Short mmCIF file of C-alpha atoms and ligand atoms in Angstrom, two decimals:
data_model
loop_
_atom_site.label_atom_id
_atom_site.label_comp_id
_atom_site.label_asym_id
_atom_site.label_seq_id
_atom_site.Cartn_x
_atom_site.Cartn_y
_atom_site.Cartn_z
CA UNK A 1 1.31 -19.13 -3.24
CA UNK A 2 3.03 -15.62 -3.37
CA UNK A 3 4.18 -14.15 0.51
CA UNK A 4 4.50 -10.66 -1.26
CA UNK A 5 0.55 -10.73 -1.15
CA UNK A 6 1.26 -10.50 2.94
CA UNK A 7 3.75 -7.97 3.57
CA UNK A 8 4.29 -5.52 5.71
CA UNK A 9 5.24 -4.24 9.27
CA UNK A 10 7.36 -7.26 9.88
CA UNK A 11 9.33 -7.22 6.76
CA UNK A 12 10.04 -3.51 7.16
CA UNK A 13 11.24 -3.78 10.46
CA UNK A 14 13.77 -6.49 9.40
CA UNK A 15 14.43 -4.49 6.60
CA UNK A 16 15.14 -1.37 8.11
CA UNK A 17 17.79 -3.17 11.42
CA UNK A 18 20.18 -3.69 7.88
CA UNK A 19 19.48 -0.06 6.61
CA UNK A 20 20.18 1.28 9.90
CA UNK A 21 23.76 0.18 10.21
CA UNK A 22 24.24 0.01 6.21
CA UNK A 23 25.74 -3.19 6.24
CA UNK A 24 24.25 -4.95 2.98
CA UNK A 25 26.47 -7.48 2.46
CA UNK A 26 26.43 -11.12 4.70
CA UNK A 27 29.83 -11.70 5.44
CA UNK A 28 32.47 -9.47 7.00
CA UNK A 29 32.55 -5.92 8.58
CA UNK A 30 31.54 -7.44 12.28
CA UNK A 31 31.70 -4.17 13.84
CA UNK A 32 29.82 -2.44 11.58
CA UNK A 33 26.83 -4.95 12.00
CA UNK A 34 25.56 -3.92 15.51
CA UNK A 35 24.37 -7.74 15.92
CA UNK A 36 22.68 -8.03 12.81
CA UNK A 37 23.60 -11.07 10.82
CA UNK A 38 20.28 -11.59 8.27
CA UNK A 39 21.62 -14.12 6.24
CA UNK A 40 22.80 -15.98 9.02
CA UNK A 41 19.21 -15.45 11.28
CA UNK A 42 17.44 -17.08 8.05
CA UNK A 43 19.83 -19.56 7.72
CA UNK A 44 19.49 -21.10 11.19
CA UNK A 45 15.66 -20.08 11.03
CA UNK A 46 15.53 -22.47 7.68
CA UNK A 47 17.12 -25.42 9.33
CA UNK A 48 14.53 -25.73 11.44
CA UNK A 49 11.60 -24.91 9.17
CA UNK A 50 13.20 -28.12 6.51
CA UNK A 51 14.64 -29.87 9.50
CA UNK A 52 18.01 -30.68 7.80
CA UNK A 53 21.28 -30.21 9.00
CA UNK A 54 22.81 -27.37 6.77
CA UNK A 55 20.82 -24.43 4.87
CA UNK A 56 23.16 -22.40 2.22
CA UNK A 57 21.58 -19.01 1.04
CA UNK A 58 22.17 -17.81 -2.35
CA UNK A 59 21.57 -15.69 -4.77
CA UNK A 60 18.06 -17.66 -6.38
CA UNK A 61 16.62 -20.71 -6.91
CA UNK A 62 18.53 -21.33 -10.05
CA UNK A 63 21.61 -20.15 -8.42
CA UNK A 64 21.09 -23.00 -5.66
CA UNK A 65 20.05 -25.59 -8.46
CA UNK A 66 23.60 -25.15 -10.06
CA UNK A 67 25.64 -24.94 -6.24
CA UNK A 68 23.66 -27.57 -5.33
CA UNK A 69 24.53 -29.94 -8.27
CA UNK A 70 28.38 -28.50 -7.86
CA UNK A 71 28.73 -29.14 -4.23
CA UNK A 72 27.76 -32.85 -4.73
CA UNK A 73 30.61 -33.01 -7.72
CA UNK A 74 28.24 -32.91 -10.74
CA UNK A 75 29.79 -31.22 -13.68
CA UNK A 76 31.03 -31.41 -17.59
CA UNK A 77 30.05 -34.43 -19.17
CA UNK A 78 28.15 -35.67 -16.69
CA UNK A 79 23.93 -36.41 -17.20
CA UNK A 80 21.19 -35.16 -14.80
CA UNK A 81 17.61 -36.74 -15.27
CA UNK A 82 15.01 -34.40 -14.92
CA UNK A 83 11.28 -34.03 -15.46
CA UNK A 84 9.73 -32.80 -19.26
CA UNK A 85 7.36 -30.42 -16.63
CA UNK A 86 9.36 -28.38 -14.98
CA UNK A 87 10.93 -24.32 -14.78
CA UNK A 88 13.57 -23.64 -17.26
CA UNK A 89 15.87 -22.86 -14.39
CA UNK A 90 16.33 -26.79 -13.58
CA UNK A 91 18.07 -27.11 -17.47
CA UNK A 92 19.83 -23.86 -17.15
CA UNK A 93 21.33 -24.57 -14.03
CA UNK A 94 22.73 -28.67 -15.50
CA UNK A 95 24.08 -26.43 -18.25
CA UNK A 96 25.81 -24.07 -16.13
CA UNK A 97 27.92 -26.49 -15.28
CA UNK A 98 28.57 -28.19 -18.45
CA UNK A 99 26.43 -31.30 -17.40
CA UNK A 100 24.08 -33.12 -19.97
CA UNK A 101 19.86 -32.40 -19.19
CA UNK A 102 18.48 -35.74 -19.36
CA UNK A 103 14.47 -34.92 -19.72
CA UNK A 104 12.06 -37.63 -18.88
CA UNK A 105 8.36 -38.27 -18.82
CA UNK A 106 6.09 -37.00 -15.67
CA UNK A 107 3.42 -39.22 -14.42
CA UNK A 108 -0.09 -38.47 -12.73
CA UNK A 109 1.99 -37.25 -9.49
CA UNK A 110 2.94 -34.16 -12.28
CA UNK A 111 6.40 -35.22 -11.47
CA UNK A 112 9.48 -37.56 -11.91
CA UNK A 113 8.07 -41.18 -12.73
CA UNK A 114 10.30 -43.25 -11.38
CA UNK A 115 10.30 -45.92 -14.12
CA UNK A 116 11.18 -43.55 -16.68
CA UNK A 117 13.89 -42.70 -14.61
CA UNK A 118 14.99 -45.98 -14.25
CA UNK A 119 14.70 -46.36 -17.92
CA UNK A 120 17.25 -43.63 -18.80
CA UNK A 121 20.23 -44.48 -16.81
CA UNK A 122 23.24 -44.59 -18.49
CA UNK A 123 26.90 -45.29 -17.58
CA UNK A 124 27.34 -40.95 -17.60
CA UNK A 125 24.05 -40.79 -15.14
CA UNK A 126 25.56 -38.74 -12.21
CA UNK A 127 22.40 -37.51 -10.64
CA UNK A 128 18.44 -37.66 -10.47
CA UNK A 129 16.81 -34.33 -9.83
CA UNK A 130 13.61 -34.32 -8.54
CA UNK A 131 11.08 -31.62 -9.11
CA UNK A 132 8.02 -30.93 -6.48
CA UNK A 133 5.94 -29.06 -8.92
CA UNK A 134 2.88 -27.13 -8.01
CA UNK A 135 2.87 -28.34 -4.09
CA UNK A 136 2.77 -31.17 -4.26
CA UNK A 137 5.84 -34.36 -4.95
CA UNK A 138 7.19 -37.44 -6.27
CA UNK A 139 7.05 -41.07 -4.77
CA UNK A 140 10.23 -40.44 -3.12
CA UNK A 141 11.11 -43.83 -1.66
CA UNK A 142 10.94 -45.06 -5.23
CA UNK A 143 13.32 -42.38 -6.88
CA UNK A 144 15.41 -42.74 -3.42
CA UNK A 145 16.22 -46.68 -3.94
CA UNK A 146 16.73 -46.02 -8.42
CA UNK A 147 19.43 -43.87 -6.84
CA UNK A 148 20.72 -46.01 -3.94
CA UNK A 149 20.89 -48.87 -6.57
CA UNK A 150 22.33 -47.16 -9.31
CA UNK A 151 24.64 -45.15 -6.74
CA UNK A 152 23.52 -41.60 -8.29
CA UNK A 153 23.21 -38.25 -6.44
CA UNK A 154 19.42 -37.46 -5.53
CA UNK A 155 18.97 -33.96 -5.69
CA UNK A 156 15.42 -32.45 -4.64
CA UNK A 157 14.01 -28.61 -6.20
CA UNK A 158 11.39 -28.05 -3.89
CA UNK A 159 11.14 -24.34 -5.08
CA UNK A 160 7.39 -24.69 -5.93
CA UNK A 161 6.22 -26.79 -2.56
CA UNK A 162 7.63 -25.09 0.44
CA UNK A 163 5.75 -26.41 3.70
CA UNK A 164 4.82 -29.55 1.81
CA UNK A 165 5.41 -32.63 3.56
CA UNK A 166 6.24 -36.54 2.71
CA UNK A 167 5.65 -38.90 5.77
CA UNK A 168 6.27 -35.90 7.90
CA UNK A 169 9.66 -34.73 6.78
CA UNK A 170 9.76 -31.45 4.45
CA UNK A 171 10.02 -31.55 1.30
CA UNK A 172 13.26 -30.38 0.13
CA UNK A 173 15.40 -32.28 2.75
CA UNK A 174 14.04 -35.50 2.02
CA UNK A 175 16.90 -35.95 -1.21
CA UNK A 176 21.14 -35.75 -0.58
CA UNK A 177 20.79 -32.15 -0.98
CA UNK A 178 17.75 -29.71 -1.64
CA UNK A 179 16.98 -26.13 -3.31
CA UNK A 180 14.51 -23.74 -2.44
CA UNK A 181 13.51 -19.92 -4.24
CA UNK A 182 12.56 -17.25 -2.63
CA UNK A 183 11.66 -15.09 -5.44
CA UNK A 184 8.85 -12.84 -5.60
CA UNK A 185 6.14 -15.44 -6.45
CA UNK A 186 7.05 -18.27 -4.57
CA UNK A 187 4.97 -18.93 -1.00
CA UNK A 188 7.92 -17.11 0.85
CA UNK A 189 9.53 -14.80 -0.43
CA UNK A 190 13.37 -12.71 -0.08
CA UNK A 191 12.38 -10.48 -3.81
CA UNK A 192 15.62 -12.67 -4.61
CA UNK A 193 16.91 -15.67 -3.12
CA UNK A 194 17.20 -19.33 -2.69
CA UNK A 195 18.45 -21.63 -0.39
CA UNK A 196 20.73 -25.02 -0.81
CA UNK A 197 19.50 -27.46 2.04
CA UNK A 198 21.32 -31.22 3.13
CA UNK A 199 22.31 -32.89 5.87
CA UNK A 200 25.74 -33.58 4.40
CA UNK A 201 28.52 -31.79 6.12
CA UNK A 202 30.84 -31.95 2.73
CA UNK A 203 27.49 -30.90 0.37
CA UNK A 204 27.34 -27.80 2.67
CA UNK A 205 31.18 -26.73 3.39
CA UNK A 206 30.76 -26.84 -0.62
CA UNK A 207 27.83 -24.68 -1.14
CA UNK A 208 29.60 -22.44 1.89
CA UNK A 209 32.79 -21.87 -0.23
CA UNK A 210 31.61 -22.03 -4.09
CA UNK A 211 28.46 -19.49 -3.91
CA UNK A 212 31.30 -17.12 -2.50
CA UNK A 213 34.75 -17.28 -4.82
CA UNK A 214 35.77 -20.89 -3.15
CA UNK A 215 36.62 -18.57 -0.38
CA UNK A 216 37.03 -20.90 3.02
CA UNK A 217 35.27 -18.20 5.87
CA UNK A 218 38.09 -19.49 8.41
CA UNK A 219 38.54 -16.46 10.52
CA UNK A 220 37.61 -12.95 10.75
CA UNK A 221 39.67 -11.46 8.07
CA UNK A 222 38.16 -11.74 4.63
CA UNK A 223 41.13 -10.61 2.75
CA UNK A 224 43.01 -13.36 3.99
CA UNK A 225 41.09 -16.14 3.36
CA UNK A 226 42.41 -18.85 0.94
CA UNK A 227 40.30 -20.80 -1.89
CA UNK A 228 40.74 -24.54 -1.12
CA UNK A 229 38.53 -24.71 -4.60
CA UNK A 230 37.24 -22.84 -7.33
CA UNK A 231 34.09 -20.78 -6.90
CA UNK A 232 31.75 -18.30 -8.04
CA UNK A 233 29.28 -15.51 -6.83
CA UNK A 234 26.04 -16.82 -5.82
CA UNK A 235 25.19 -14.86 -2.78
CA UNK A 236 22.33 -13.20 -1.38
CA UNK A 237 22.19 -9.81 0.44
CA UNK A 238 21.45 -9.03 3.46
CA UNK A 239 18.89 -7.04 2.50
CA UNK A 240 17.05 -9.75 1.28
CA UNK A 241 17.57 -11.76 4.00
CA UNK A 242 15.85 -9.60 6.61
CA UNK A 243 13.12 -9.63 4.18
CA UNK A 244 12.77 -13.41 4.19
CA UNK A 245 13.64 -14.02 8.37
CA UNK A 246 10.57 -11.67 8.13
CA UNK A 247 8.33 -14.14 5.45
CA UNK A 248 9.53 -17.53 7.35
CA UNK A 249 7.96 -16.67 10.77
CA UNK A 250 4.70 -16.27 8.89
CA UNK A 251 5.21 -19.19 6.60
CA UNK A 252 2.77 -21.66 9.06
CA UNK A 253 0.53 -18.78 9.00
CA UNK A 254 0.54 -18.94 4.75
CA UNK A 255 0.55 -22.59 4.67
CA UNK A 256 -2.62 -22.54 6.67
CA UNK A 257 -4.53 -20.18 4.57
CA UNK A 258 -3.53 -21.89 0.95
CA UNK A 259 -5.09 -25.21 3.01
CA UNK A 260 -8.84 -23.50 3.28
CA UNK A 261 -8.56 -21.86 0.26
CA UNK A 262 -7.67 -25.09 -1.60
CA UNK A 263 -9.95 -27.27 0.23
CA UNK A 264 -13.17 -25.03 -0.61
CA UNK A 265 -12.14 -25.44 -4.68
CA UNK A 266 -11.59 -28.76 -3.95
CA UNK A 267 -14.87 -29.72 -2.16
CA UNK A 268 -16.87 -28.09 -5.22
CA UNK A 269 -15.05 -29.27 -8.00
CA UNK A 270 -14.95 -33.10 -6.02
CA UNK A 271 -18.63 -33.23 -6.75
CA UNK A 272 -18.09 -33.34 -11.38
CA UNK A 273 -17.33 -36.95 -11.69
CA UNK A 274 -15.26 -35.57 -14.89
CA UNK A 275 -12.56 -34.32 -12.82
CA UNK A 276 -10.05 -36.23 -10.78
CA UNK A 277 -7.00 -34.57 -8.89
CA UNK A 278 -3.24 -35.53 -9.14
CA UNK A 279 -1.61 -38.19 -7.48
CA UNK A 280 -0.12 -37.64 -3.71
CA UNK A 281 2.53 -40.29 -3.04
CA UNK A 282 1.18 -42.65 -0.04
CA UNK A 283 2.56 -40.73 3.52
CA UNK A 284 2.68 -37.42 1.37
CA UNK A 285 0.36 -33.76 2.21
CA UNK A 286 1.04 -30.96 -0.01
CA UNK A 287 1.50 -27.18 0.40
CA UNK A 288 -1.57 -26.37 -1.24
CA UNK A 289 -0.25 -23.89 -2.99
CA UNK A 290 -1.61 -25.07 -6.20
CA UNK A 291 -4.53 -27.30 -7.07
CA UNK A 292 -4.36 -29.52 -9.89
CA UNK A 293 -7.13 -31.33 -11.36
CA UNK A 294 -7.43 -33.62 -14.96
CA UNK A 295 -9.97 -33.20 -17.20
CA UNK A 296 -11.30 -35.95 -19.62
CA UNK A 297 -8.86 -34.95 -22.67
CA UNK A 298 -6.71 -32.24 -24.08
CA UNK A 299 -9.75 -30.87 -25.69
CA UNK A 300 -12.40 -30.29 -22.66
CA UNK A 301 -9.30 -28.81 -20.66
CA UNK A 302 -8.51 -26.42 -23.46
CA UNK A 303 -12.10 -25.25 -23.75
CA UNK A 304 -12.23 -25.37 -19.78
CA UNK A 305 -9.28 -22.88 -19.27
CA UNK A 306 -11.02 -20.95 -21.44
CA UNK A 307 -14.32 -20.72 -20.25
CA UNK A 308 -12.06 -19.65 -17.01
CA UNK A 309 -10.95 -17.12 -19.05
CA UNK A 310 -13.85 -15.40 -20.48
CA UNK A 311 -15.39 -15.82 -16.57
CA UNK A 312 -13.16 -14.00 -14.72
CA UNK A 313 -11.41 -17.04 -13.34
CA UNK A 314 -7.51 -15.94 -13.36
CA UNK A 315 -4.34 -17.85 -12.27
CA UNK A 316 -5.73 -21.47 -13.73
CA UNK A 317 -3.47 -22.75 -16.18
CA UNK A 318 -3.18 -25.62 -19.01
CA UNK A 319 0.12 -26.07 -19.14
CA UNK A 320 0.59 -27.85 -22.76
CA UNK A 321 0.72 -24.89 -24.61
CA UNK A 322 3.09 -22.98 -22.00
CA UNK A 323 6.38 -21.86 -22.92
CA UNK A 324 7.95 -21.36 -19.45
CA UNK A 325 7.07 -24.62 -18.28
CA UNK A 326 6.19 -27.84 -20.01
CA UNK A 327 9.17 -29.02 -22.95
CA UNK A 328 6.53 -28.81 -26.37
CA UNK A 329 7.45 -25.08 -26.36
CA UNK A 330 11.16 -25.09 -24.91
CA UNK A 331 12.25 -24.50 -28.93
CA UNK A 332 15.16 -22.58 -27.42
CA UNK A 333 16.37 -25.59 -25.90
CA UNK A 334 15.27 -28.32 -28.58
CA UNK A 335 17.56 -25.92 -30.95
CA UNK A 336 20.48 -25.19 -28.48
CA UNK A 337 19.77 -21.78 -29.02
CA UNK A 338 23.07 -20.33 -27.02
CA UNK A 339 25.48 -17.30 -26.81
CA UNK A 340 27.93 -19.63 -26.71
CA UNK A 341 29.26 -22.55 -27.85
CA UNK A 342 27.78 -25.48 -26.16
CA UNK A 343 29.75 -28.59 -25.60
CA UNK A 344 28.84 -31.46 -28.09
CA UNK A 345 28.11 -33.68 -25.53
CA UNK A 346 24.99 -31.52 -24.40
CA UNK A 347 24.12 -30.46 -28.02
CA UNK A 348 23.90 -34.02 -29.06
CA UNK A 349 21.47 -35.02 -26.10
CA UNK A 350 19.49 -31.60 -26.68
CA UNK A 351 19.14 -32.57 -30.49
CA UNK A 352 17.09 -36.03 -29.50
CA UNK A 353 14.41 -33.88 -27.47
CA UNK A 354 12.57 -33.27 -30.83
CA UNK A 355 12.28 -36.82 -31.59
CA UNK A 356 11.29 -38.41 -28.81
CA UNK A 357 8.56 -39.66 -27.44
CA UNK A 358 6.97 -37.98 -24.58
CA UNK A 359 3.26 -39.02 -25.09
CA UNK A 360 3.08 -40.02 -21.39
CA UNK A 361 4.17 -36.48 -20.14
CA UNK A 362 1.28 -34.70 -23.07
CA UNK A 363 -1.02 -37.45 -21.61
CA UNK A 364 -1.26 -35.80 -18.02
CA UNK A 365 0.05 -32.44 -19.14
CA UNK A 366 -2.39 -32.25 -21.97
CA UNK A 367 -5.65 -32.96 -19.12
CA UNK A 368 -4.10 -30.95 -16.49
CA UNK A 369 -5.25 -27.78 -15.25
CA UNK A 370 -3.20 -25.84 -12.41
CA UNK A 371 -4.85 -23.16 -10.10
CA UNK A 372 -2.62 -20.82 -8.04
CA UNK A 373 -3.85 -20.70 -4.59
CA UNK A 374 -3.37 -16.85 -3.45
CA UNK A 375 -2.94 -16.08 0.50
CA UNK A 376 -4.85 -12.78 -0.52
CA UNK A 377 -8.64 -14.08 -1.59
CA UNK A 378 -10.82 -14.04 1.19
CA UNK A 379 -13.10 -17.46 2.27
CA UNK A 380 -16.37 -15.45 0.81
CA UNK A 381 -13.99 -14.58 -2.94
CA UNK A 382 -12.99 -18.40 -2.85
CA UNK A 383 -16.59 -20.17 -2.27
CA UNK A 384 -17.56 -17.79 -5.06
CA UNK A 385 -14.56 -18.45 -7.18
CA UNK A 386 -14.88 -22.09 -6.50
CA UNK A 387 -19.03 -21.80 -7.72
CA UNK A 388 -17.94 -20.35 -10.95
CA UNK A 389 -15.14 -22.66 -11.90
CA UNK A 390 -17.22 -25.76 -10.93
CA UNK A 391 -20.60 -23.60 -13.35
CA UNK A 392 -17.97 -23.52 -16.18
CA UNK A 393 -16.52 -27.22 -16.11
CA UNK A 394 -19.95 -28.57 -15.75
CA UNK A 395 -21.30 -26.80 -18.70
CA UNK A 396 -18.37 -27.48 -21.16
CA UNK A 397 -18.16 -31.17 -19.86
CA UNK A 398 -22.51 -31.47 -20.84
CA UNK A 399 -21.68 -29.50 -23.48
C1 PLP B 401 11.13 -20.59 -9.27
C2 PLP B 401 11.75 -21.88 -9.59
C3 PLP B 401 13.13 -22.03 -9.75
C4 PLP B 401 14.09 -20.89 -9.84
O1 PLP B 401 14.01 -19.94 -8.88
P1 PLP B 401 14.54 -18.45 -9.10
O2 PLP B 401 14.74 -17.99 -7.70
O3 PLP B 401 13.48 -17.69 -9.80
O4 PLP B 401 15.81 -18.52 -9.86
C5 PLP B 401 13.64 -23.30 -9.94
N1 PLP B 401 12.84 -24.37 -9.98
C6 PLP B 401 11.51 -24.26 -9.86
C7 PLP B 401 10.67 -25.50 -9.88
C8 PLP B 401 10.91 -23.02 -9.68
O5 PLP B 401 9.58 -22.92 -9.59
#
């Protein structure tokens, strides 16, 4: 997945336009700019690559979680359903705003399951936010008519599957409004960044105005611009921006190398009738920057990761013990664990994640195991790599 294995002469040469004239910051000092507008360049460049309306850059990926949920109205008291497998940043960025994380159960797609969605609506149920985890995405026509039914904001964090695809659209502008990261492991990458994508003109004067103060951009004169709403400061430099106009050019280039890298594993580990891959939506191609595969049970994927281990086989995961991503270790959040006080709406829903039942999430989480797919291994290092992981299942599934 990660662009800052393929970096270079064209990054540095972006890089070094906004060093030349020592403008750092995105907006303002025109004269000082000598053309160079970064943020801007990516910007346009990005509403191409997700072929949506409006891109927003910002500070990260949870940055454009939390302006993306704010720009469509979401705030105190309000509940956002989200996945039990996920990055912390999706529940850190609800809580930013004072709304209530709704977690729900995954299904073999390693995302949303629509029927548990369906399932937890309440009369507070503001918005559904989807999470494309590990490349790949949710059956998106279902989630999209729970929400046209149930008239709730569909938000989409494609952060993990940039250049994925659902019947040919992007991921990430497929929802009301979409966030991307472009932080240093994702498949492009700004060292810092994110991106709020939509095709709704309101949703993006929003984002415009609340990643920067509220302030309006009408005009050429900073100082005098007025705040038609509150804001904050969410942006993103221009220094990283000429580091990801650089990363986006090459981002068909990237997508095309995670494809034969991923398709080699998958040919040799297609041949163990014990394993069987996650669930693509009908109309949907991934980004290949993961591959995930099931195992039998919990047990034989435990053992598997670490026969993967012991072998040399790095950037596989089993994700039911991880603490970053999956909820059995998120005790920070199960105990409300803040700096500050919490609201009791949110500590009340956070106090039920301890109790319930999330058997169907352990289910697929529990078999699952997730293998990076790095730009940087060569064909020969992959058919090797694939050999020894499909050696090591074999023997612990006979064993
Ligand atoms: C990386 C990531 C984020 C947050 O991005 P940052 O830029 O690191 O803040 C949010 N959601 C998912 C699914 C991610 O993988």
């Amino acid at each position: 997945m990660p662009g800052f294995e393929l970096f270079g002469d064209l990054e540095r040469k972006e890089v070094n336009d906004v060093l030349d004239n020592g403008v750092l910051m995105r907006y303002g000092f025109d004269g000082m700019r000598k053309g160079h507008w970064k943020a801007k360049a990516l910007e346009a460049e990005l509403t191409k690559t997700f072929d949506s309306k409006y891109v927003q850059l910002v500070s990260s990926g949870t940055a454009a979680v939390s302006v993306a949920l704010a720009s469509a109205g979401v705030g105190a008291g309000d509940e956002v359903i989200m996945p039990t497998f996920t990055f912390v940043a999706s529940f850190e960025a609800i809580m930013m705003l004072g709304a209530i994380p709704v977690l729900v159960d995954i299904d073999s797609t390693l995302t949303l399951d629509p029927k548990a969605v369906e399932a937890a609506i309440t009369s507070k149920t503001k918005a559904v936010m989807v999470v494309q985890m590990c490349g790949s995405m949710a059956n998106m026509d279902a989630l999209r008519s729970v929400c046209d039914i149930h008239n709730l904001v569909f938000v989409e964090d494609a952060c993990q599957a940039i250049g994925g695809t659902y019947k040919g659209k992007p991921l990430g502008g497929l929802a009301d409004i979409g966030c991307f990261s472009f932080d240093f492991v994702k498949t492009i990458t700004c060292g810092e960044g994110g991106a709020v994508v939509t095709n709704n003109k309101d949703y993006y004067i929003n984002a415009d105005h609340f990643s920067d103060h509220g302030h309006d951009h009408i005009g050429n004169d900073r100082g005098a611009e007025t705040h038609p709403f509150l804001g904050y400061n969410f942006r993103i430099s221009e220094l990283n921006a000429a580091v990801g106009l650089a990363q986006v050019k090459r981002l068909p280039e990237f997508i095309a190398i995670q494809k034969r890298n991923y398709m080699i594993i998958r040919e040799a580990l297609s041949q163990i009738p014990e394993v069987t891959f996650r669930t693509v939506p009908n109309g949907g191609e991934e980004s290949y920057a993961f591959l995930n595969f099931f195992l039998p049970n919990l047990e034989t994927a435990l053992k598997v990761s670490s026969a993967f281990k012991e072998n040399g086989v790095d950037v596989c995961w089993n994700y039911y013990e991880n603490n970053w991503h999956y909820i059995r270790k998120w005790h920070h959040l199960k105990e409300a664990k803040s700096l500050y006080p919490l609201s009791k709406e949110i500590k009340s829903e956070l106090s039920k994640l301890s109790k319930k039942d999330f058997s169907q999430s352990d289910y697929w989480i529990g078999r699952n195991i997730s293998c990076l797919i790095k730009l940087s291994w060569t064909e020969v290092e992959v058919t090797q790599r694939a050999k020894t992981m499909a050696k090591h299942i074999k023997l612990v599934v006979s064993s």
